[in-house]
Tab-separated table of C-alpha atoms and ligand atoms in Angstrom:
chain	number	residue	atom	x	y	z
A	1	MET	CA	108.516	111.400	138.028
A	2	ALA	CA	106.645	114.856	137.289
A	3	GLU	CA	108.679	116.223	139.781
A	4	HIS	CA	111.827	114.693	138.097
A	5	LYS	CA	111.344	117.067	134.572
A	6	ASN	CA	111.545	120.008	136.938
A	7	GLU	CA	114.504	119.495	138.800
A	8	ALA	CA	116.631	120.423	135.747
A	9	ALA	CA	120.163	121.636	136.499
A	10	VAL	CA	120.060	125.415	137.412
A	11	GLN	CA	121.947	127.385	134.224
A	12	GLU	CA	124.313	129.711	134.449
A	13	LYS	CA	123.446	132.886	133.014
A	14	ILE	CA	123.962	133.578	128.962
A	15	THR	CA	126.107	136.523	127.813
A	16	ASP	CA	124.155	139.251	125.703
A	17	HIS	CA	127.013	137.980	123.292
A	18	GLU	CA	125.517	134.336	123.182
A	19	ARG	CA	122.059	136.464	122.836
A	20	LEU	CA	122.679	137.829	119.858
A	21	ARG	CA	124.661	134.705	118.408
A	22	LEU	CA	121.181	132.802	119.284
A	23	ILE	CA	118.822	135.239	117.572
A	24	PHE	CA	120.593	135.543	114.393
A	25	SER	CA	121.282	131.900	114.447
A	26	TYR	CA	117.313	131.434	114.475
A	27	VAL	CA	116.121	134.514	112.114
A	28	THR	CA	117.211	132.897	108.456
A	29	ASN	CA	115.302	129.881	109.530
A	30	ILE	CA	112.167	131.561	110.942
A	31	SER	CA	111.863	134.165	108.178
A	32	GLU	CA	111.671	131.375	105.648
A	33	GLU	CA	110.180	129.057	107.527
A	34	LYS	CA	106.465	128.534	105.930
A	35	ASP	CA	104.631	125.899	107.858
A	36	LEU	CA	102.951	127.396	111.056
A	37	ASN	CA	103.490	124.488	113.298
A	38	ASN	CA	107.177	124.322	112.569
A	39	LEU	CA	107.571	127.718	113.315
A	40	LEU	CA	105.691	127.835	116.716
A	41	LEU	CA	108.283	124.985	117.327
A	42	LEU	CA	111.263	127.023	116.085
A	43	MET	CA	110.054	130.501	118.207
A	44	ALA	CA	109.332	128.267	121.439
A	45	ASP	CA	112.739	126.846	121.009
A	46	LEU	CA	114.269	130.546	120.545
A	47	GLY	CA	111.951	131.927	123.395
A	48	LYS	CA	113.169	128.958	125.742
A	49	GLN	CA	117.124	129.505	124.992
A	50	LEU	CA	116.960	133.511	125.100
A	51	ILE	CA	115.450	133.755	128.165
A	52	GLN	CA	116.636	130.469	129.876
A	53	ALA	CA	112.865	129.278	130.310
A	54	ASP	CA	112.511	125.136	131.197
A	55	ARG	CA	109.468	125.551	128.540
A	56	CYS	CA	108.347	127.916	125.975
A	57	SER	CA	105.055	127.692	123.636
A	58	LEU	CA	103.538	129.929	121.179
A	59	TRP	CA	100.186	130.163	121.599
A	60	LEU	CA	97.807	131.764	118.823
A	61	LEU	CA	94.037	133.100	118.757
A	62	ASP	CA	91.420	130.493	116.985
A	63	GLU	CA	88.926	133.181	116.849
A	64	GLU	CA	86.495	130.967	115.191
A	65	ASN	CA	86.388	128.234	117.848
A	66	ARG	CA	87.308	131.170	120.784
A	67	GLU	CA	90.143	128.999	121.476
A	68	LEU	CA	93.962	129.234	122.168
A	69	TRP	CA	96.016	126.827	120.615
A	70	THR	CA	99.666	125.595	120.810
A	71	ILE	CA	101.968	123.152	119.310
A	72	VAL	CA	104.170	121.463	121.853
A	73	ALA	CA	106.458	118.840	120.197
A	74	HIS	CA	106.716	117.757	116.675
A	75	GLY	CA	103.969	114.856	115.782
A	76	VAL	CA	101.957	115.667	118.932
A	77	ASP	CA	98.692	117.138	119.033
A	78	GLU	CA	97.664	120.573	119.731
A	79	LEU	CA	97.167	121.766	122.910
A	80	ARG	CA	93.630	123.835	123.322
A	81	ILE	CA	92.430	125.872	125.957
A	82	PRO	CA	89.346	127.882	125.941
A	83	TYR	CA	89.643	132.106	125.292
A	84	GLY	CA	90.266	133.695	128.116
A	85	THR	CA	91.267	131.571	130.724
A	86	GLY	CA	94.972	131.251	132.330
A	87	PHE	CA	97.652	133.917	132.273
A	88	VAL	CA	98.237	133.007	128.405
A	89	GLY	CA	93.981	134.019	127.917
A	90	HIS	CA	94.625	137.285	130.710
A	91	ALA	CA	97.603	138.963	128.924
A	92	ILE	CA	95.776	138.307	125.223
A	93	GLU	CA	92.489	140.021	126.427
A	94	HIS	CA	94.091	142.871	128.701
A	95	ASN	CA	96.780	143.223	126.216
A	96	GLN	CA	99.631	143.315	128.861
A	97	SER	CA	102.687	141.138	129.655
A	98	ILE	CA	102.379	139.361	132.954
A	99	ILE	CA	105.638	138.449	134.959
A	100	ILE	CA	104.742	135.687	137.985
A	101	LYS	CA	107.138	134.653	140.671
A	102	ASP	CA	104.697	131.862	141.537
A	103	ALA	CA	101.724	130.571	139.535
A	104	TYR	CA	99.907	128.934	142.021
A	105	GLU	CA	99.881	131.980	144.352
A	106	ASP	CA	97.679	133.725	141.577
A	107	ASP	CA	94.182	133.201	140.983
A	108	ARG	CA	94.400	133.884	137.146
A	109	PHE	CA	96.175	130.746	136.958
A	110	ASN	CA	94.813	127.481	135.005
A	111	ALA	CA	96.267	124.555	136.721
A	112	ASP	CA	94.238	122.266	134.498
A	113	VAL	CA	97.529	121.780	132.173
A	114	ASP	CA	99.841	121.323	134.996
A	115	LYS	CA	97.329	118.366	136.048
A	116	GLN	CA	96.867	116.942	132.511
A	117	THR	CA	100.750	117.043	131.986
A	118	GLY	CA	102.387	116.307	135.818
A	119	TYR	CA	104.296	119.665	135.271
A	120	ARG	CA	104.914	121.773	137.983
A	121	THR	CA	104.829	125.338	136.920
A	122	ARG	CA	106.144	128.080	138.760
A	123	SER	CA	107.584	131.532	137.356
A	124	ILE	CA	106.069	132.431	134.261
A	125	LEU	CA	106.348	134.952	131.464
A	126	VAL	CA	103.930	136.032	128.742
A	127	ILE	CA	103.713	138.452	126.249
A	128	PRO	CA	101.070	139.260	124.074
A	129	ILE	CA	101.970	139.164	120.266
A	130	HIS	CA	100.336	141.457	117.889
A	131	ASP	CA	100.474	141.304	113.750
A	132	SER	CA	101.476	144.112	111.735
A	133	ASN	CA	97.986	146.058	112.044
A	134	ASP	CA	98.705	145.846	115.791
A	135	GLU	CA	96.157	143.210	116.283
A	136	ILE	CA	96.654	140.472	118.687
A	137	ILE	CA	97.129	137.332	117.337
A	138	GLY	CA	98.419	135.473	120.436
A	139	ALA	CA	101.131	135.448	123.002
A	140	TYR	CA	104.842	134.053	123.718
A	141	GLN	CA	104.402	132.272	127.132
A	142	ALA	CA	107.514	131.232	129.106
A	143	VAL	CA	107.876	129.270	132.141
A	144	ASN	CA	109.866	127.974	135.156
A	145	LYS	CA	113.310	130.418	134.620
A	146	MET	CA	116.307	127.923	135.166
A	147	THR	CA	118.724	130.259	136.344
A	148	GLU	CA	119.786	131.026	140.036
A	149	ASP	CA	116.886	133.626	140.748
A	150	SER	CA	114.805	131.457	139.174
A	151	PHE	CA	112.296	133.807	138.113
A	152	PHE	CA	111.544	136.207	134.793
A	153	THR	CA	112.531	139.683	134.943
A	154	LYS	CA	111.661	142.920	132.656
A	155	GLU	CA	115.151	142.312	130.638
A	156	ASP	CA	113.647	138.758	129.949
A	157	GLU	CA	110.464	140.280	128.636
A	158	GLY	CA	112.282	142.620	126.274
A	159	TYR	CA	114.090	140.186	124.781
A	160	LEU	CA	110.959	137.690	124.469
A	161	GLU	CA	109.052	141.293	123.009
A	162	LEU	CA	112.260	141.276	120.595
A	163	ALA	CA	112.173	137.877	119.068
A	164	ALA	CA	108.210	137.986	118.705
A	165	SER	CA	108.521	141.591	116.729
A	166	TYR	CA	111.776	139.612	114.677
A	167	SER	CA	109.002	136.679	113.643
A	168	GLY	CA	105.651	138.734	113.617
A	169	LYS	CA	105.833	138.958	109.827
A	170	ALA	CA	106.628	135.182	109.572
A	171	ILE	CA	103.945	134.336	111.540
A	172	GLU	CA	101.347	136.282	110.136
A	173	SER	CA	102.390	134.810	106.402
A	174	ALA	CA	102.557	131.421	108.288
A	175	ILE	CA	99.091	131.976	109.535
A	176	LEU	CA	97.594	133.336	105.901
A	177	TYR	CA	99.553	130.094	104.077
A	178	ASN	CA	98.147	127.774	106.311
A	179	GLU	CA	94.313	129.457	106.265
A	180	ILE	CA	95.001	129.108	101.921
A	181	GLU	CA	96.164	125.612	102.329
A	182	ARG	CA	93.342	124.380	104.422
A	183	THR	CA	90.891	126.321	102.111
A	184	GLN	CA	92.301	124.038	99.077
A	185	LYS	CA	91.977	121.148	100.824
A	186	GLU	CA	88.387	121.529	101.769
A	187	ILE	CA	87.212	122.932	98.308
A	188	ILE	CA	89.217	120.014	97.344
A	189	PHE	CA	87.194	117.446	99.365
A	190	ARG	CA	83.826	119.248	98.835
A	191	MET	CA	84.533	118.816	94.788
A	192	GLY	CA	84.943	114.965	95.558
A	193	GLU	CA	81.579	114.798	97.336
A	194	ILE	CA	79.857	116.421	94.760
A	195	GLY	CA	81.247	113.709	92.154
A	196	GLU	CA	79.921	111.264	94.690
A	197	SER	CA	76.793	112.800	96.384
A	198	ARG	CA	74.596	113.017	92.761
A	199	SER	CA	74.551	108.926	92.823
A	200	GLN	CA	73.691	108.347	96.438
A	201	GLU	CA	77.224	107.714	97.586
A	202	THR	CA	77.511	109.637	100.752
A	203	ALA	CA	80.710	111.423	101.861
A	204	ASN	CA	81.880	108.586	103.379
A	205	HIS	CA	82.722	106.594	100.391
A	206	VAL	CA	85.166	109.437	99.553
A	207	LYS	CA	86.650	109.512	103.151
A	208	ARG	CA	87.066	105.831	103.173
A	209	VAL	CA	88.544	105.942	99.562
A	210	ALA	CA	91.666	108.629	100.806
A	211	GLU	CA	92.287	106.440	103.697
A	212	TYR	CA	92.546	103.300	102.175
A	213	SER	CA	94.611	104.720	99.492
A	214	ARG	CA	96.936	106.463	102.228
A	215	ILE	CA	97.386	102.870	103.947
A	216	LEU	CA	98.385	101.853	100.867
A	217	ALA	CA	100.993	104.023	99.723
A	218	ILE	CA	102.290	103.776	103.215
A	219	ALA	CA	102.679	100.471	102.721
A	220	LEU	CA	104.283	100.762	99.327
A	221	GLY	CA	106.863	102.712	101.494
A	222	MET	CA	105.878	106.127	99.772
A	223	SER	CA	106.956	109.174	101.856
A	224	GLU	CA	104.209	110.811	104.576
A	225	GLU	CA	104.304	113.477	101.965
A	226	GLU	CA	103.624	111.393	99.034
A	227	ALA	CA	100.969	109.244	100.697
A	228	ASP	CA	99.248	112.595	101.826
A	229	LEU	CA	99.533	114.115	98.522
A	230	LEU	CA	97.126	110.839	97.200
A	231	LYS	CA	95.168	111.035	100.431
A	232	MET	CA	93.972	114.433	98.794
A	233	ALA	CA	93.697	113.514	95.301
A	234	SER	CA	92.124	110.364	95.541
A	235	PRO	CA	88.452	111.855	96.379
A	236	MET	CA	88.453	113.459	92.860
A	237	HIS	CA	88.503	110.426	91.278
A	238	ASP	CA	84.786	110.334	89.886
A	239	ILE	CA	84.274	113.993	89.544
A	240	GLY	CA	83.845	113.032	86.011
A	241	LYS	CA	80.387	111.976	87.083
A	242	VAL	CA	78.794	115.631	87.497
A	243	GLY	CA	78.303	115.339	83.851
A	244	ILE	CA	76.334	112.055	83.769
A	245	PRO	CA	72.250	111.977	83.630
A	246	ASP	CA	70.294	111.106	86.462
A	247	SER	CA	68.303	108.628	84.948
A	248	ILE	CA	72.154	106.863	84.278
A	249	LEU	CA	73.841	107.660	87.222
A	250	ASN	CA	70.776	106.544	89.852
A	251	LYS	CA	69.297	103.373	87.697
A	252	PRO	CA	68.310	101.154	90.331
A	253	GLY	CA	68.841	98.304	87.749
A	254	LYS	CA	71.766	96.926	85.455
A	255	LEU	CA	72.988	99.326	82.586
A	256	THR	CA	72.834	99.109	79.213
A	257	ASP	CA	75.785	98.559	77.126
A	258	GLU	CA	75.499	102.443	75.591
A	259	GLU	CA	74.590	103.427	79.183
A	260	PHE	CA	77.770	101.796	80.546
A	261	LYS	CA	80.063	103.622	77.568
A	262	ARG	CA	78.103	106.806	78.454
A	263	MET	CA	79.007	106.012	82.450
A	264	GLN	CA	82.843	105.154	81.253
A	265	ARG	CA	83.479	108.926	79.998
A	266	HIS	CA	83.811	110.028	83.617
A	267	THR	CA	87.236	109.139	83.710
A	268	GLU	CA	88.242	111.201	80.632
A	269	ASP	CA	85.758	114.174	81.684
A	270	GLY	CA	87.646	114.383	85.059
A	271	TYR	CA	90.788	114.096	83.491
A	272	HIS	CA	90.088	117.502	81.091
A	273	LEU	CA	88.519	119.111	83.992
A	274	LEU	CA	91.076	118.884	86.049
A	275	LYS	CA	94.769	118.457	83.823
A	276	ASP	CA	95.150	121.933	82.771
A	277	SER	CA	95.402	122.910	86.596
A	278	PRO	CA	99.345	124.257	87.846
A	279	ARG	CA	98.905	122.708	90.918
A	280	GLU	CA	99.952	119.660	92.357
A	281	ILE	CA	96.792	118.277	94.236
A	282	LEU	CA	94.388	118.829	90.807
A	283	GLN	CA	97.385	117.562	88.584
A	284	THR	CA	97.537	114.356	90.723
A	285	ALA	CA	94.186	114.133	90.943
A	286	ALA	CA	93.708	114.295	87.023
A	287	VAL	CA	95.671	111.227	86.864
A	288	ILE	CA	93.913	109.549	88.979
A	289	ALA	CA	90.615	110.424	87.804
A	290	HIS	CA	91.923	109.274	84.405
A	291	GLU	CA	93.313	106.065	85.121
A	292	HIS	CA	91.177	104.772	88.160
A	293	HIS	CA	89.722	102.125	85.879
A	294	GLU	CA	92.729	100.899	84.174
A	295	LYS	CA	93.421	97.322	84.900
A	296	TRP	CA	96.644	95.544	85.659
A	297	ASN	CA	95.759	93.354	82.500
A	298	GLY	CA	95.459	96.465	79.954
A	299	ARG	CA	91.511	95.248	79.669
A	300	GLY	CA	90.381	98.224	81.658
A	301	TYR	CA	89.189	101.992	80.153
A	302	PRO	CA	89.544	104.403	78.959
A	303	ARG	CA	92.905	103.744	77.184
A	304	GLY	CA	93.691	100.117	78.134
A	305	ILE	CA	96.724	100.738	79.342
A	306	ALA	CA	98.598	98.042	81.748
A	307	GLY	CA	100.766	97.233	84.362
A	308	GLU	CA	103.114	99.951	85.460
A	309	GLU	CA	102.045	101.888	82.390
A	310	ILE	CA	99.219	103.177	84.946
A	311	HIS	CA	100.384	105.740	87.304
A	312	ILE	CA	100.986	104.208	90.780
A	313	PHE	CA	98.177	106.683	92.145
A	314	GLY	CA	95.535	105.103	89.644
A	315	ARG	CA	96.031	101.731	90.484
A	316	ILE	CA	96.136	101.994	94.274
A	317	THR	CA	93.065	104.294	93.922
A	318	ALA	CA	91.478	101.581	91.638
A	319	ILE	CA	92.154	98.615	94.540
A	320	ALA	CA	90.672	101.256	97.253
A	321	ASP	CA	87.653	102.488	94.778
A	322	VAL	CA	86.408	99.066	94.212
A	323	PHE	CA	86.783	97.467	97.584
A	324	ASP	CA	84.335	100.474	98.813
A	325	ALA	CA	82.036	99.980	95.982
A	326	LEU	CA	81.800	96.310	96.701
A	327	ALA	CA	81.676	96.833	100.485
A	328	SER	CA	78.896	99.330	100.332
A	329	ASP	CA	75.363	99.385	99.127
A	330	ARG	CA	74.811	101.316	95.667
A	331	VAL	CA	71.366	101.885	94.020
A	332	TYR	CA	72.237	98.995	91.567
A	333	LYS	CA	73.856	96.089	93.933
A	334	ALA	CA	73.684	95.773	98.188
A	335	ALA	CA	76.919	95.412	100.112
A	336	TRP	CA	79.297	92.227	99.351
A	337	PRO	CA	80.295	90.520	102.755
A	338	VAL	CA	84.109	90.847	102.882
A	339	GLU	CA	85.336	87.226	102.524
A	340	LYS	CA	83.031	87.595	99.244
A	341	ILE	CA	85.390	90.419	98.041
A	342	MET	CA	88.227	89.062	99.244
A	343	LYS	CA	87.366	86.031	97.135
A	344	ILE	CA	87.321	88.102	94.147
A	345	PHE	CA	90.606	90.265	95.034
A	346	LYS	CA	92.340	86.819	94.682
A	347	GLU	CA	90.926	86.180	91.542
A	348	GLU	CA	91.572	89.708	90.178
A	349	ARG	CA	95.433	89.853	91.400
A	350	GLY	CA	97.759	90.325	88.603
A	351	GLU	CA	94.076	90.491	86.465
A	352	HIS	CA	92.079	93.822	87.631
A	353	PHE	CA	94.996	94.768	90.291
A	354	ASP	CA	98.160	95.107	90.528
A	355	PRO	CA	99.298	92.029	92.698
A	356	LYS	CA	101.891	93.757	94.750
A	357	LEU	CA	99.118	96.014	96.048
A	358	VAL	CA	96.427	92.960	96.469
A	359	ASP	CA	99.063	91.343	98.901
A	360	LEU	CA	99.674	94.657	100.627
A	361	PHE	CA	95.861	94.876	100.774
A	362	PHE	CA	95.540	91.604	102.906
A	363	GLU	CA	98.239	92.503	104.846
A	364	HIS	CA	96.808	95.802	106.139
A	365	LEU	CA	93.196	94.425	105.843
A	366	ASP	CA	92.960	95.173	109.813
A	367	GLU	CA	93.515	98.719	109.172
A	368	ILE	CA	91.466	98.573	106.231
A	369	LEU	CA	88.098	97.147	107.858
A	370	ALA	CA	88.850	99.636	110.804
A	371	ILE	CA	88.426	102.475	108.409
A	372	LYS	CA	85.492	100.863	106.956
A	373	ASP	CA	83.656	100.516	110.320
A	374	ALA	CA	84.823	104.212	111.679
A	375	TYR	CA	83.522	106.016	108.547
A	376	ALA	CA	80.418	103.674	107.853
A	377	ASP	CA	77.054	105.077	106.417
A	378	HIS	CA	74.229	105.026	108.074
A	379	PHE	CA	71.038	105.239	105.829
A	380	ASP	CA	67.367	105.918	107.411
B	401	LIG	P1	80.778	102.688	91.675
B	401	LIG	O1	79.747	102.014	92.165
B	401	LIG	O2	81.660	103.487	92.526
B	401	LIG	O3	81.972	101.412	91.144
B	401	LIG	C1	83.430	101.319	91.162
B	401	LIG	C2	83.723	100.141	90.536
B	401	LIG	O4	83.680	99.137	91.560
B	401	LIG	C3	83.449	99.386	89.328
B	401	LIG	O5	83.369	99.862	87.754
B	401	LIG	C4	83.661	98.057	89.160
B	401	LIG	O6	84.861	97.955	88.850
B	401	LIG	C5	83.476	97.598	90.665
B	401	LIG	N1	82.013	97.276	90.993
B	401	LIG	C6	81.015	97.896	91.461
B	401	LIG	N2	80.537	97.247	91.408
B	401	LIG	C7	80.412	95.870	91.553
B	401	LIG	C8	79.675	94.504	90.862
B	401	LIG	O7	78.618	94.536	91.215
B	401	LIG	N3	80.613	93.565	90.788
B	401	LIG	C9	81.850	93.970	90.446
B	401	LIG	N4	82.719	92.821	89.833
B	401	LIG	N5	82.579	94.739	90.117
B	401	LIG	C10	81.627	95.995	90.774
B	401	LIG	P2	83.018	100.074	86.545
B	401	LIG	O8	82.673	98.493	86.616
B	401	LIG	O9	83.592	100.149	85.963
B	401	LIG	O10	81.950	101.000	86.978
B	401	LIG	C11	82.017	102.598	86.988
B	401	LIG	C12	80.981	102.851	87.594
B	401	LIG	O11	79.725	103.006	86.685
B	401	LIG	C13	80.164	102.393	89.262
B	401	LIG	O12	81.237	103.130	89.860
B	401	LIG	C14	78.877	102.818	89.091
B	401	LIG	O13	79.080	104.183	89.187
B	401	LIG	C15	78.565	102.848	87.679
B	401	LIG	N6	78.154	101.022	87.402
B	401	LIG	C16	78.578	100.515	87.160
B	401	LIG	N7	77.673	99.460	86.628
B	401	LIG	C17	76.676	99.878	87.190
B	401	LIG	C18	74.985	99.471	87.404
B	401	LIG	O14	74.926	97.967	86.801
B	401	LIG	N8	73.742	100.199	87.331
B	401	LIG	C19	74.292	101.162	87.767
B	401	LIG	N9	73.130	102.000	88.201
B	401	LIG	N10	75.764	102.099	87.466
B	401	LIG	C20	76.511	101.213	87.517
B	402	LIG	C1	97.947	129.408	131.658
B	402	LIG	O1	98.645	129.879	130.993
B	402	LIG	O2	97.933	129.208	132.561
B	402	LIG	C2	97.290	128.013	130.552
B	402	LIG	C3	98.750	127.463	129.658
B	402	LIG	C4	99.652	126.773	130.373
B	402	LIG	O3	99.876	126.716	131.702
B	402	LIG	O4	100.279	126.567	130.153
B	403	LIG	C1	106.375	105.086	93.440
B	403	LIG	O1	106.342	106.611	93.622
B	403	LIG	O2	106.703	104.624	94.560
B	403	LIG	C2	106.505	104.755	92.511
B	403	LIG	C3	106.246	105.637	90.853
B	403	LIG	C4	105.922	104.937	90.075
B	403	LIG	O3	105.591	103.489	90.023
B	403	LIG	O4	104.610	105.487	89.201
B	404	LIG	C1	81.797	94.497	86.848
B	404	LIG	O1	81.629	96.320	86.651
B	404	LIG	O2	81.127	93.961	87.155
B	404	LIG	C2	83.340	94.438	86.584
B	404	LIG	C3	84.268	94.798	87.305
B	404	LIG	C4	85.472	93.781	87.173
B	404	LIG	O3	86.081	93.371	86.289
B	404	LIG	O4	86.157	93.668	88.258
B	405	LIG	FE1	85.541	105.834	88.673
B	406	LIG	FE1	83.779	105.589	93.609
């Protein structure tokens, strides 16, 4: 089976003219690609065709975790190896290209990846990649030359270097963009935690609500992008609780009418806190903060809007939040068994909640309960 993959047909050598065409056809796409994973895949493709390798991958340094990582295909997880291992690690450590005819005859070879994938590596070419400050940021690795000679040459090294230098800027900005995006997501998530942590609700509440919301969004037929947007924004639904005094927020018993009125203001407070940001995630979070306590029948707060007047994200977060509130211990109540919650959901179908969302909730109950278990609270 594994050997099969290696028995791909021997290729005719491509001409210089074809190489030039290839580079031109990739350069625009590469320079415009902002998504780091997509960029790595594009570059892997270009490298593979350019020097007629069976496989090609672009490895990047992850300084924080002292690892090298790559993406091998769309939708496949990252591959990671420790710093300094294998040819890739060696090329990066010594800032030096490596050309090998048979990997197994070289003791720098890390055969673990072959063992994991059942692939048989023979010839290898690795070149280090630098950023504009000439710092090494990773390496280009090609495996198994597919022409008659079956090994890589100095010429191939030159072509790969050319591709790498064309792409250096694009990689640099994609790394930066990726970092900014991850930072944004983390800040947003931590903001959500603040909203909840003061009321003794754990970070897990925020995670669960985010995951339940995403499941419902997908079930409703939304795109992955839209569902991810909701998932990122929904953790902030209670951010407006930051302004609520502890005496109300952590009151072990039932709130007085006045206290509950104060509590209800967390919807408007959250909305005003977030609404002026031009960022899509925060805009979305503003709407969710505002509308997550509205009810389908119009008897919610703060505005008492009804049905589809309530943004779909608000309707989804409402059902996710109430499920989680009921399924968890709170200072003012013990967790309910799931059957009791489902009974309430049936009663509230078309009252508190969008009827379609209640139906989808029941249809996807297995997935939802799996999340509930995976992110269960553990109190001492
Ligand atoms: P939360 O604890 O996150 O609850 C979110 C929503 O879940 C509640 O919105 C309500 O719709 C539902 N929910 C939670 N517990 C129960 C319950 O025991 N029975 C029923 N039928 N529904 C429940 P709601 O009511 O607008 O409350 C908003 C927030 O106000 C709550 O967020 C909580 O922080 C606070 N709160 C509400 N009631 C009390 C209370 O009696 N004591 C205290 N200390 N806080 C309360
Ligand atoms: C190595 O460079 O030996 C590890 C990476 C790989 O084989 O794909
Ligand atoms: C949707 O995005 O699927 C529907 C939008 C809406 O109902 O607000
Ligand atoms: C409550 O806080 O007990 C009322 C919430 C609901 O109507 O489901
Ligand atoms: Fe709330
Ligand atoms: Fe909540």
